[in-house]
Coordinates of C-alpha atoms and ligand atoms in Angstrom, one line a residue:
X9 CA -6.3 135.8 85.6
X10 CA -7.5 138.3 83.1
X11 CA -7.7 141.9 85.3
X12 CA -8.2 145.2 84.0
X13 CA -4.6 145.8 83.8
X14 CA -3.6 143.3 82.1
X15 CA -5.9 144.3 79.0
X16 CA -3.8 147.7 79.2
X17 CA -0.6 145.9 78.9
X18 CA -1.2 143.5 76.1
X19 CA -0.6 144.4 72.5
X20 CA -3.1 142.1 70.7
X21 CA -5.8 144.6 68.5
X22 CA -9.1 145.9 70.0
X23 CA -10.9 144.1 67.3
X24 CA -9.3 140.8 67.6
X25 CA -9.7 140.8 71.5
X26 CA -13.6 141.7 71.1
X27 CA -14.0 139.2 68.5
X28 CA -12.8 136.5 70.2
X29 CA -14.5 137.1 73.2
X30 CA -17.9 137.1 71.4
X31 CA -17.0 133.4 70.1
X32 CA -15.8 132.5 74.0
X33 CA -19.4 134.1 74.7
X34 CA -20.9 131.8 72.2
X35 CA -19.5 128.4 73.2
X36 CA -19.7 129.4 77.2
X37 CA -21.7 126.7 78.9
X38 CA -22.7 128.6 82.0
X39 CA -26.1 130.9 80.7
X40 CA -23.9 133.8 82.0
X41 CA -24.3 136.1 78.9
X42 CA -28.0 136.9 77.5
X43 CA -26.8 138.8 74.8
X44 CA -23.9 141.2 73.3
X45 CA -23.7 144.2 72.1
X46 CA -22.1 143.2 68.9
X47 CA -22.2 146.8 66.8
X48 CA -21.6 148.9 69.3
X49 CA -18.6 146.8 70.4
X50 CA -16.8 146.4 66.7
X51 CA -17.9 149.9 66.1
X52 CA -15.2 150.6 69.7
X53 CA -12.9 148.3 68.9
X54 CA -12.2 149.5 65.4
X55 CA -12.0 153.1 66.6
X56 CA -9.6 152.1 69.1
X57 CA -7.6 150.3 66.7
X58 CA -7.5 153.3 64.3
X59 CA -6.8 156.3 66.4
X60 CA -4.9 156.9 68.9
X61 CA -7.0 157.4 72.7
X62 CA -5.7 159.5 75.8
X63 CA -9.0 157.7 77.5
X64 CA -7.5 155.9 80.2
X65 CA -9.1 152.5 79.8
X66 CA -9.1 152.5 76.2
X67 CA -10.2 149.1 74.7
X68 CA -11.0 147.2 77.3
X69 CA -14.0 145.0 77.3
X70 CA -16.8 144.8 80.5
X71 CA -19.8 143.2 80.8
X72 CA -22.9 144.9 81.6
X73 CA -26.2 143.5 83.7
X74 CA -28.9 143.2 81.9
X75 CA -30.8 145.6 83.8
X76 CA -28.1 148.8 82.6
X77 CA -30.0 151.0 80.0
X78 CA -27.5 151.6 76.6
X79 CA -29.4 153.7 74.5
X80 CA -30.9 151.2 71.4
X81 CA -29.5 148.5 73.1
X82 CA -32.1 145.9 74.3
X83 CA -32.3 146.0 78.7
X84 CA -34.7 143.2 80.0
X85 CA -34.2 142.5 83.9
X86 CA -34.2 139.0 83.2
X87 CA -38.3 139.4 82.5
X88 CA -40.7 138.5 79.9
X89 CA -42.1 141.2 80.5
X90 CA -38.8 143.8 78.9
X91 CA -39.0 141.2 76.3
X92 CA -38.0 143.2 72.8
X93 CA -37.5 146.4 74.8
X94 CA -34.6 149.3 73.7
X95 CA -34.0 151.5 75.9
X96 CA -34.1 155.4 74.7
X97 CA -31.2 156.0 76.3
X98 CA -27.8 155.4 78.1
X99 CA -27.3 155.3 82.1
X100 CA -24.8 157.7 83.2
X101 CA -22.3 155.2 84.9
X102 CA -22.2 153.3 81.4
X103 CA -21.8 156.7 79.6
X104 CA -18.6 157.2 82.3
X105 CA -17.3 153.7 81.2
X106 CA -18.0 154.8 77.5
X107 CA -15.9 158.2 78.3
X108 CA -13.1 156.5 79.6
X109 CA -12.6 154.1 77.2
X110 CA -14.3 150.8 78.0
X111 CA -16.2 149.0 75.7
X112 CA -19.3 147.5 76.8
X113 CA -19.8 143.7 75.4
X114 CA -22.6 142.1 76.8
X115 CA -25.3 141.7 78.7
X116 CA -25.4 139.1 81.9
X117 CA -28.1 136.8 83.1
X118 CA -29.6 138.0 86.5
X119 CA -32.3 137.5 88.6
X120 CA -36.1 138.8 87.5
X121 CA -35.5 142.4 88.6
X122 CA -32.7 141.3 90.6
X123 CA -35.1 139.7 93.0
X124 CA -33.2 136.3 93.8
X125 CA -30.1 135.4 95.4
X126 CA -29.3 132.4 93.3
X127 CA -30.2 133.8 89.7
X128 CA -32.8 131.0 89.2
X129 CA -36.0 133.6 88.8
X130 CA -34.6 134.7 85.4
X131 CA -37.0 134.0 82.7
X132 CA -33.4 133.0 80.5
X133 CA -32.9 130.0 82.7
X134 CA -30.2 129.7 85.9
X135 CA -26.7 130.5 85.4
X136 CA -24.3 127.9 86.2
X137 CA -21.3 128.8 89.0
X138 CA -17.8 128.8 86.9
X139 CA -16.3 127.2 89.7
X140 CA -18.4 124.3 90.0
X141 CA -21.3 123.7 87.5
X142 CA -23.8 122.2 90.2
X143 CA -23.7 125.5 92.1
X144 CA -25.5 128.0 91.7
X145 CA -23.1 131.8 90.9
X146 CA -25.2 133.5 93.3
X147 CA -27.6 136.6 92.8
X148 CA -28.9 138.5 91.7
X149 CA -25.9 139.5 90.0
X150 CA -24.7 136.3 89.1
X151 CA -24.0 136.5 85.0
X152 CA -22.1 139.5 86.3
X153 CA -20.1 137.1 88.3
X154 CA -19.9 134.4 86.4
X155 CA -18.9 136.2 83.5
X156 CA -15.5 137.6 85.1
X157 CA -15.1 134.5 87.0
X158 CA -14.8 132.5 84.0
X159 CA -12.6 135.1 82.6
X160 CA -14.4 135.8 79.7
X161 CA -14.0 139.2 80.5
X162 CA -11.9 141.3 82.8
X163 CA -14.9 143.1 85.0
X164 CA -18.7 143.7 85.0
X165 CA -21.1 146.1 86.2
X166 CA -24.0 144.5 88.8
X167 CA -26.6 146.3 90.9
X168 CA -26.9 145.6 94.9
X169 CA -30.2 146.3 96.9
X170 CA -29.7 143.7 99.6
X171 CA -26.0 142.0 98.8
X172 CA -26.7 141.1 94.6
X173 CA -23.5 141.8 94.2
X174 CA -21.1 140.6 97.1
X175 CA -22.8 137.6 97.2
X176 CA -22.5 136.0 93.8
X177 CA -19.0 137.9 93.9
X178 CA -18.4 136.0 97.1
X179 CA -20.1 132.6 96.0
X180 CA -18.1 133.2 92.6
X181 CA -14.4 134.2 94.0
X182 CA -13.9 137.1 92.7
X183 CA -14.1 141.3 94.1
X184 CA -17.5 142.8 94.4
X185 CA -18.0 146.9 95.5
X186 CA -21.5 147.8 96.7
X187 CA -20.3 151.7 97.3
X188 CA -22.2 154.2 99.6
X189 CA -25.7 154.6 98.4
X190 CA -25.6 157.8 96.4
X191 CA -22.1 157.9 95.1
X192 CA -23.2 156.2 91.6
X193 CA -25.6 157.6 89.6
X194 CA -28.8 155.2 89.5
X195 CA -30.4 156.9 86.4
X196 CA -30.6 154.2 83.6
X197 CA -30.5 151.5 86.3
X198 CA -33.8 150.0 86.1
X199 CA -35.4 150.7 89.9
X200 CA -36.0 147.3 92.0
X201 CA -35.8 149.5 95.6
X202 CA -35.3 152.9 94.2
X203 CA -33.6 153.9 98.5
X204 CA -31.1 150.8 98.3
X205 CA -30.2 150.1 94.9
X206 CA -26.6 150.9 93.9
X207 CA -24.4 150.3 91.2
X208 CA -20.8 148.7 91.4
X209 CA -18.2 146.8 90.1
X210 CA -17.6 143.0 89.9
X211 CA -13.7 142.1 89.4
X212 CA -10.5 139.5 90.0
X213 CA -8.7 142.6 92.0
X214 CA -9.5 145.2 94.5
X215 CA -7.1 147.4 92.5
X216 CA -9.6 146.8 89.6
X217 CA -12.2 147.3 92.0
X218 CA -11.1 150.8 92.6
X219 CA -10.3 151.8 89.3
X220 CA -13.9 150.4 87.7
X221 CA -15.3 152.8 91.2
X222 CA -13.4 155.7 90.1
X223 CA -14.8 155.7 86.9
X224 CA -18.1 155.6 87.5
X225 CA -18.8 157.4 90.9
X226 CA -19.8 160.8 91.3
X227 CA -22.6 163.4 91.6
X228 CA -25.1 163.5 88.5
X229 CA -27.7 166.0 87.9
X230 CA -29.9 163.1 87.0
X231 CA -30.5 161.4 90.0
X232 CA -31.1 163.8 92.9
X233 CA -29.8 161.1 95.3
X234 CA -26.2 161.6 93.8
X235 CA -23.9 163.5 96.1
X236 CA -21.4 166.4 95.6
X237 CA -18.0 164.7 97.0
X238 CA -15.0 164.7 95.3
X239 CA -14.6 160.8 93.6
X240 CA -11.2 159.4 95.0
X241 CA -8.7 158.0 92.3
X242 CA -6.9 155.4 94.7
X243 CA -3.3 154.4 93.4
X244 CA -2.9 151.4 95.8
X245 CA 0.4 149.7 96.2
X246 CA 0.4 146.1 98.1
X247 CA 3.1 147.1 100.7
X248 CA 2.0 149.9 101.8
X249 CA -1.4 148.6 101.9
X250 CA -0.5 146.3 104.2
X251 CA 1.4 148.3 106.4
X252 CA -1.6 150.9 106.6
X253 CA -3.4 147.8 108.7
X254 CA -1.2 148.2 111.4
X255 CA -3.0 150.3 114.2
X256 CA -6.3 149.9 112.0
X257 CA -9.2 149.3 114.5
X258 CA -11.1 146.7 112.6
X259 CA -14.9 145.3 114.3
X260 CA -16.5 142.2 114.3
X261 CA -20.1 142.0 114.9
X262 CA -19.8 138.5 117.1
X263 CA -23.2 137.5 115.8
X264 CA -22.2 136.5 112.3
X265 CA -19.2 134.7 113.9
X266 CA -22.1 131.9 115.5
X267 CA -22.4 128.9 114.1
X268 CA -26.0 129.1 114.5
X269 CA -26.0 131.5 111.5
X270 CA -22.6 130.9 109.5
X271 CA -21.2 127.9 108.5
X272 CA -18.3 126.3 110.3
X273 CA -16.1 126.4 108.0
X274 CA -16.4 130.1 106.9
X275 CA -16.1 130.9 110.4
X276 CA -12.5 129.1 110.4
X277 CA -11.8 131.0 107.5
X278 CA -12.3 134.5 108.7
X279 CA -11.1 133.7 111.9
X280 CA -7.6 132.9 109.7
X281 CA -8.5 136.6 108.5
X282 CA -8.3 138.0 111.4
X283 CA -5.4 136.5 113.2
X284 CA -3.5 137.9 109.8
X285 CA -4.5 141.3 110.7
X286 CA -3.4 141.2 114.0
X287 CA -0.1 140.0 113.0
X288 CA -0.5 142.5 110.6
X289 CA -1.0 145.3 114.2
X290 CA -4.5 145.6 113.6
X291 CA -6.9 146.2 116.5
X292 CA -9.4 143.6 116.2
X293 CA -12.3 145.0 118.3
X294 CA -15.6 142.8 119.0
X295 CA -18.8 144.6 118.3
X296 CA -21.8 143.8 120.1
X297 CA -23.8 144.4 116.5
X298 CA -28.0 143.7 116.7
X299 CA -30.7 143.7 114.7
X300 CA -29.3 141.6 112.2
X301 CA -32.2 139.1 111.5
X302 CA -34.6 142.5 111.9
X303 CA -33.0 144.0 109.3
X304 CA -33.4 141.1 107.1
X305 CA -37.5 141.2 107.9
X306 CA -37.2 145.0 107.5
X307 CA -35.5 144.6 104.2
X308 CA -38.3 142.2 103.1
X309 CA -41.0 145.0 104.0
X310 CA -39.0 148.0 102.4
X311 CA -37.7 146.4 99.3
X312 CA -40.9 144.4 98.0
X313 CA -43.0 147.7 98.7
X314 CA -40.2 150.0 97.0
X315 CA -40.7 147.3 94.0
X316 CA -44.8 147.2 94.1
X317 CA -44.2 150.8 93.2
X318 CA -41.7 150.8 90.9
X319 CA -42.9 147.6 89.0
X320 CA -46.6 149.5 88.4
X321 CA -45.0 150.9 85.7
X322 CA -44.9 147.6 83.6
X323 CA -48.5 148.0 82.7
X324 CA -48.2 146.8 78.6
X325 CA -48.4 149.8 77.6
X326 CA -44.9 151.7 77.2
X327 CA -42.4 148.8 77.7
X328 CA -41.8 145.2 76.3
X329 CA -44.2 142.6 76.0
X330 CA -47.8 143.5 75.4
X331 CA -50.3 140.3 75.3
X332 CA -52.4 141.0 72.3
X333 CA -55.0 138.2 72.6
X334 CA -56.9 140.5 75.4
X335 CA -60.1 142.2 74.2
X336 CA -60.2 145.3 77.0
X337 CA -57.3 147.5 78.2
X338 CA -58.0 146.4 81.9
X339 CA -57.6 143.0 80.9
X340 CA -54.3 143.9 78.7
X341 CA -53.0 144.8 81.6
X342 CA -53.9 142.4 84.0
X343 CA -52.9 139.5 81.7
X344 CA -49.8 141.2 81.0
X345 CA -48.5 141.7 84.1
X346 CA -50.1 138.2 84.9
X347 CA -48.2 136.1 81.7
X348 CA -44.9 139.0 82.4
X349 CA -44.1 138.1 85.4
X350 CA -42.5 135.3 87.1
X351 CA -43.2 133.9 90.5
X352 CA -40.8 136.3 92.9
X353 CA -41.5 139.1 91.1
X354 CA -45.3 138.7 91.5
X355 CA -44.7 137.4 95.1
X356 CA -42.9 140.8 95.8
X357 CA -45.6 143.1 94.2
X358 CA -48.1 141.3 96.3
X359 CA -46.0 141.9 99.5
X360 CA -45.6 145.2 99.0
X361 CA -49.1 146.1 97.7
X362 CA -49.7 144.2 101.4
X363 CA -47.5 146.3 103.4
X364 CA -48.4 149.7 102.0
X365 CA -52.0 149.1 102.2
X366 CA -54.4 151.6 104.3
X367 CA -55.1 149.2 106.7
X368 CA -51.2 147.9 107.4
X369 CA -48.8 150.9 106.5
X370 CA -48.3 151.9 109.8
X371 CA -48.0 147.9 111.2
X372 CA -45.1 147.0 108.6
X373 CA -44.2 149.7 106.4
X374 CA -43.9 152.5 109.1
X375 CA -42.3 150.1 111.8
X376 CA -39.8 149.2 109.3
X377 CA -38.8 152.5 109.1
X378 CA -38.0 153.4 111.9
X379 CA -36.0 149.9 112.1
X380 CA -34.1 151.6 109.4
X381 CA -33.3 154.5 111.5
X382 CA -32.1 152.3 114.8
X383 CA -29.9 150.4 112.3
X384 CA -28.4 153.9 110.9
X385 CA -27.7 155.1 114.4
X386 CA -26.0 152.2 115.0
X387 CA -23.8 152.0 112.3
X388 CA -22.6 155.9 112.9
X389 CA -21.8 154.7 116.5
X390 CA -20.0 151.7 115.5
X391 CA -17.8 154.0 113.2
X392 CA -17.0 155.9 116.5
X393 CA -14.9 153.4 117.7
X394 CA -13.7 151.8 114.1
X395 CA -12.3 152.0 110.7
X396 CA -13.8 149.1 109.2
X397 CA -15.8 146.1 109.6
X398 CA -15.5 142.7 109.3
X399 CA -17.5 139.5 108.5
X400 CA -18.7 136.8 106.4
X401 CA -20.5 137.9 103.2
X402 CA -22.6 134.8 103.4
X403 CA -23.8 131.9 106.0
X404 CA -22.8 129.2 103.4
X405 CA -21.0 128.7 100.1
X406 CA -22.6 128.4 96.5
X407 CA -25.6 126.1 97.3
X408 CA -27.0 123.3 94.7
X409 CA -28.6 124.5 92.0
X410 CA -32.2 123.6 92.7
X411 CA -31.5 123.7 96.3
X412 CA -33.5 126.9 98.0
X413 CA -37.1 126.3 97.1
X414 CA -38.2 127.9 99.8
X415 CA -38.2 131.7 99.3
X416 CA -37.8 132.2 103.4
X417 CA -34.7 130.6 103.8
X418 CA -33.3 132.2 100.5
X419 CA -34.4 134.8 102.1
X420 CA -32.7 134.3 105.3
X421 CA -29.5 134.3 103.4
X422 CA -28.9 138.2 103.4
X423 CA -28.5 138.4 106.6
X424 CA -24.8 140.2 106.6
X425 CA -25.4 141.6 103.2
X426 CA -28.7 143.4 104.0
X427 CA -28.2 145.5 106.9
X428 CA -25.1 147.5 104.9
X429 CA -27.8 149.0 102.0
X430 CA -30.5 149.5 104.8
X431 CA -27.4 151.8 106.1
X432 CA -26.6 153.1 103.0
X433 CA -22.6 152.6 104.0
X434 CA -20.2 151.0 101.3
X435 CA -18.9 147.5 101.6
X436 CA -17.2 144.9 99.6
X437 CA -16.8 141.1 99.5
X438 CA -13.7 139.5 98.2
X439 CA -12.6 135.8 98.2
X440 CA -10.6 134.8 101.7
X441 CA -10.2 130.9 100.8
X442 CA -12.1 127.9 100.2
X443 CA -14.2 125.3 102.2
X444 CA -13.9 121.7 102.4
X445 CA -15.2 121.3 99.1
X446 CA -13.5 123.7 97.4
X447 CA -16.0 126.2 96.7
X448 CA -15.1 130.0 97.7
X449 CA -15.4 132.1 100.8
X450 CA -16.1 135.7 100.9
X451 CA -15.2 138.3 102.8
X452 CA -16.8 141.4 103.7
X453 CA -15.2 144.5 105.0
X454 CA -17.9 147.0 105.5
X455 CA -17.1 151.3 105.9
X456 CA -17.8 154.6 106.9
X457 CA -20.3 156.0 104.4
X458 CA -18.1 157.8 101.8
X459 CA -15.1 156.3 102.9
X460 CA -14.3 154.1 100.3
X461 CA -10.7 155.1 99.7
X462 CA -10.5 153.8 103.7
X463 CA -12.5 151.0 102.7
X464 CA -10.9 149.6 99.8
X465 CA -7.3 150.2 101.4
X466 CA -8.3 147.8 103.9
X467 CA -9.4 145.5 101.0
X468 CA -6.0 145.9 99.3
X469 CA -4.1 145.0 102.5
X470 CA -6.2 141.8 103.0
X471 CA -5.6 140.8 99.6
X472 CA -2.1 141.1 100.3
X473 CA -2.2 139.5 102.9
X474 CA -3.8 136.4 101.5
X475 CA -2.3 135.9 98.4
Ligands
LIG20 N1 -31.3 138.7 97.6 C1 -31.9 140.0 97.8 C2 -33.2 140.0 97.2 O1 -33.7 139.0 96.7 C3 -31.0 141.0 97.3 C4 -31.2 141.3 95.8 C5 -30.4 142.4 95.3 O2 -29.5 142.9 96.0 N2 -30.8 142.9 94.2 O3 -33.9 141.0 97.2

């Protein structure tokens, strides 16, 4: 397994390492990678090579989602649309890996504006699952996934609105942080749902999990959203990880424990989570959790009219693709946006458009709203009564390539991933097992908001536990 600190430990050149990860990249059969960042990587690698770094992640390569701005770097969201774009400048969590010594390699395949949870709407083509080629890695982030589940590199950047990245993490078998909405800067992420959106890292380890988090949280007087909280720097040790579980209340929202909504199978195998834990001393309290399949229908109001918004923007005229056959600047834009855009995308603006109309705001876009706010209060009182949470990250493993053509039922997919960025709280997915057909479980341990060094603690004793 090829972790974060394993890079630190081995002696082979910065240059060598990046170069023969770019040829890995080249011959790698799963679509995972849409491009590298070939300069800007040598131009690292032989600075690292040449003089010697007190940056504490000196020289070790990440991969970046392709919707990440580095500044003359090309950022496309997986659209025609950002076809031939540069962006101006760098987002601030990549200028925090750039500070601490990571070297940014390449961009990974994802879903058209991270819309998708199978990375099948990208206008690159799907991405294959590393652990079984007919799967699909998940979405949206699912280069991001693939690429560190193949171990082409050690760790990757995603984005999560609604569970892009614990899913493909958890579809994939390998760590994926969604942290508390305003912890990471989002400036230089390109906006899908400007109020859920969050960046995070996608690793083999929690411990790399924590240490990618470390580098990249904190307040930014870019985005307003960021908050003024001291970052925690987590030096977690396996033993006494696990023995922090004992007299650990951890909940479990008997709804996603139905096999009316999760898979058999995954059920079995957090069930074998939890009877660990209470060996362990935890306190394994069930929660009476609702609202989960509301908060998927309120998720699919907020986030499409969030994106209508933030998607107007693509008009022709400032970014990407531009179609030059049309004879009026209305009808640039229209047959832009029109030849731009793939199917979920345009699906989404529509929505959106729908729900924040004159006639229907207060039907959809208000109710869900204040959906939004009963699911808040019930996530502060959960955290009342305990530390953490605990559940699948997803009803079924990595589905068939091909196999969700109906955009409801992919839809109907987020239904434990959702309701955590509707809250805003931090949770992450790592793998717990494998089904009957070898293809990986997640799963997802959900905290207080800001409580990530609770949170990923938790992680790190499961981990230990199962390994
Ligand atoms: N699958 C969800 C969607 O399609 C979540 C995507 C995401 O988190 N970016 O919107």
């Amino acid at each position: 397994m090829n972790t974060i600190l394993s890079y630190l430990d081995s002696d082979q050149g910065c240059r060598d390492t990046i170069d023969s990860i770019l040829n890995a990249i080249r011959s790698d059969a799963h679509n995972a990678v849409v491009g590298t960042y070939d300069h800007l990587a040598a131009q690292l690698a032989d600075y690292y090579d040449t003089t010697q770094s007190d940056r504490p992640f000196a020289g070790v390569p990440i991969a970046i989602k392709d919707n990440l701005c580095i500044q003359n770097e090309l950022v496309t969201c997986g659209s025609q649309i950002l076809s031939g774009y540069h962006s101006p400048y760098t987002a601030t969590a990549i200028q925090k890996l750039l500070d601490a010594g990571f070297i940014p390699i390449c961009r990974t395949n994802m879903d058209e504006f991270a819309m998708g949870s199978s990375n099948e709407t990208s206008v690159y083509g799907p991405v294959k699952n590393p652990v079984n080629p007919t799967r699909v890695p998940g979405g949206s982030s699912g280069g991001s996934a693939a690429v560190v589940a193949a171990n082409l590199v050690p760790a990757a950047l995603g984005s999560d609105t609604g569970g892009s990245i614990r899913q493909p993490a958890a579809f994939c078998g390998i760590v994926g942080l969604k942290p508390t909405y305003g912890r990471v800067s989002r400036y230089g992420l390109v906006a899908f749902a400007s109020s859920l959106d969050q960046i995070g890292p996608m690793t083999h380890t929690v411990s790399d999990a924590a240490a990618l988090f470390s580098v990249i949280a904190g307040h930014d007087p870019s985005d307003a959203t960021t908050i003024e909280k001291p970052v925690p720097k987590l030096t977690l040790n396996t033993e006494q990880s696990i023995q922090s579980l004992a007299g650990k209340r951890i909940g479990v929202p008997t709804a996603l424990l139905s096999d009316s909504v999760i898979h058999p199978e995954i059920i079995q195998a957090i069930r074998n989570v939890l009877d660990q834990l209470e060996n362990a001393g935890a306190d394994i309290v069930d929660l009476d959790m609702q609202f989960f399949n509301e908060a998927v229908a309120t998720y699919y109001i907020l986030a499409p009219a969030e994106a209508a918004s933030n998607l107007s923007r693509f008009d022709g005229v400032r970014y990407g693709y531009r179609n030059l056959q049309a004879q009026t600047m209305q009808a640039m834009m229209q047959t832009t946006r029109e030849i731009g855009f793939g199917h979920e995308v345009k699906r989404r603006i529509m929505l959106g458009n729908y729900v924040l109309s004159s006639g229907y705001y207060d039907a959809y876009y208000g109710k869900a709203q204040i959906m939004r706010g009963e699911l808040c209060q019930q996530y502060t009182k959960v955290f009342e009564s305990v530390d953490a949470i605990i559940s699948p990250t997803t009803p079924t493993t990595a589905f068939e390539l091909g196999a969700h053509l109906d955009p409801l039922q992919m839809y109907l997919a987020d239904i434990a991933t959702i309701p955590v960025n509707l809250a805003g709280v931090p949770a992450i997915s790592i793998p717990c097992g494998t089904d009957s057909q070898q293809l990986p479980i997640g799963l997802q341990i959900t905290g207080n908001w800001f409580d990530e060094a609770g949170l990923l603690t938790v992680a790190h004793g499961i981990e230990g536990l199962l390994s």
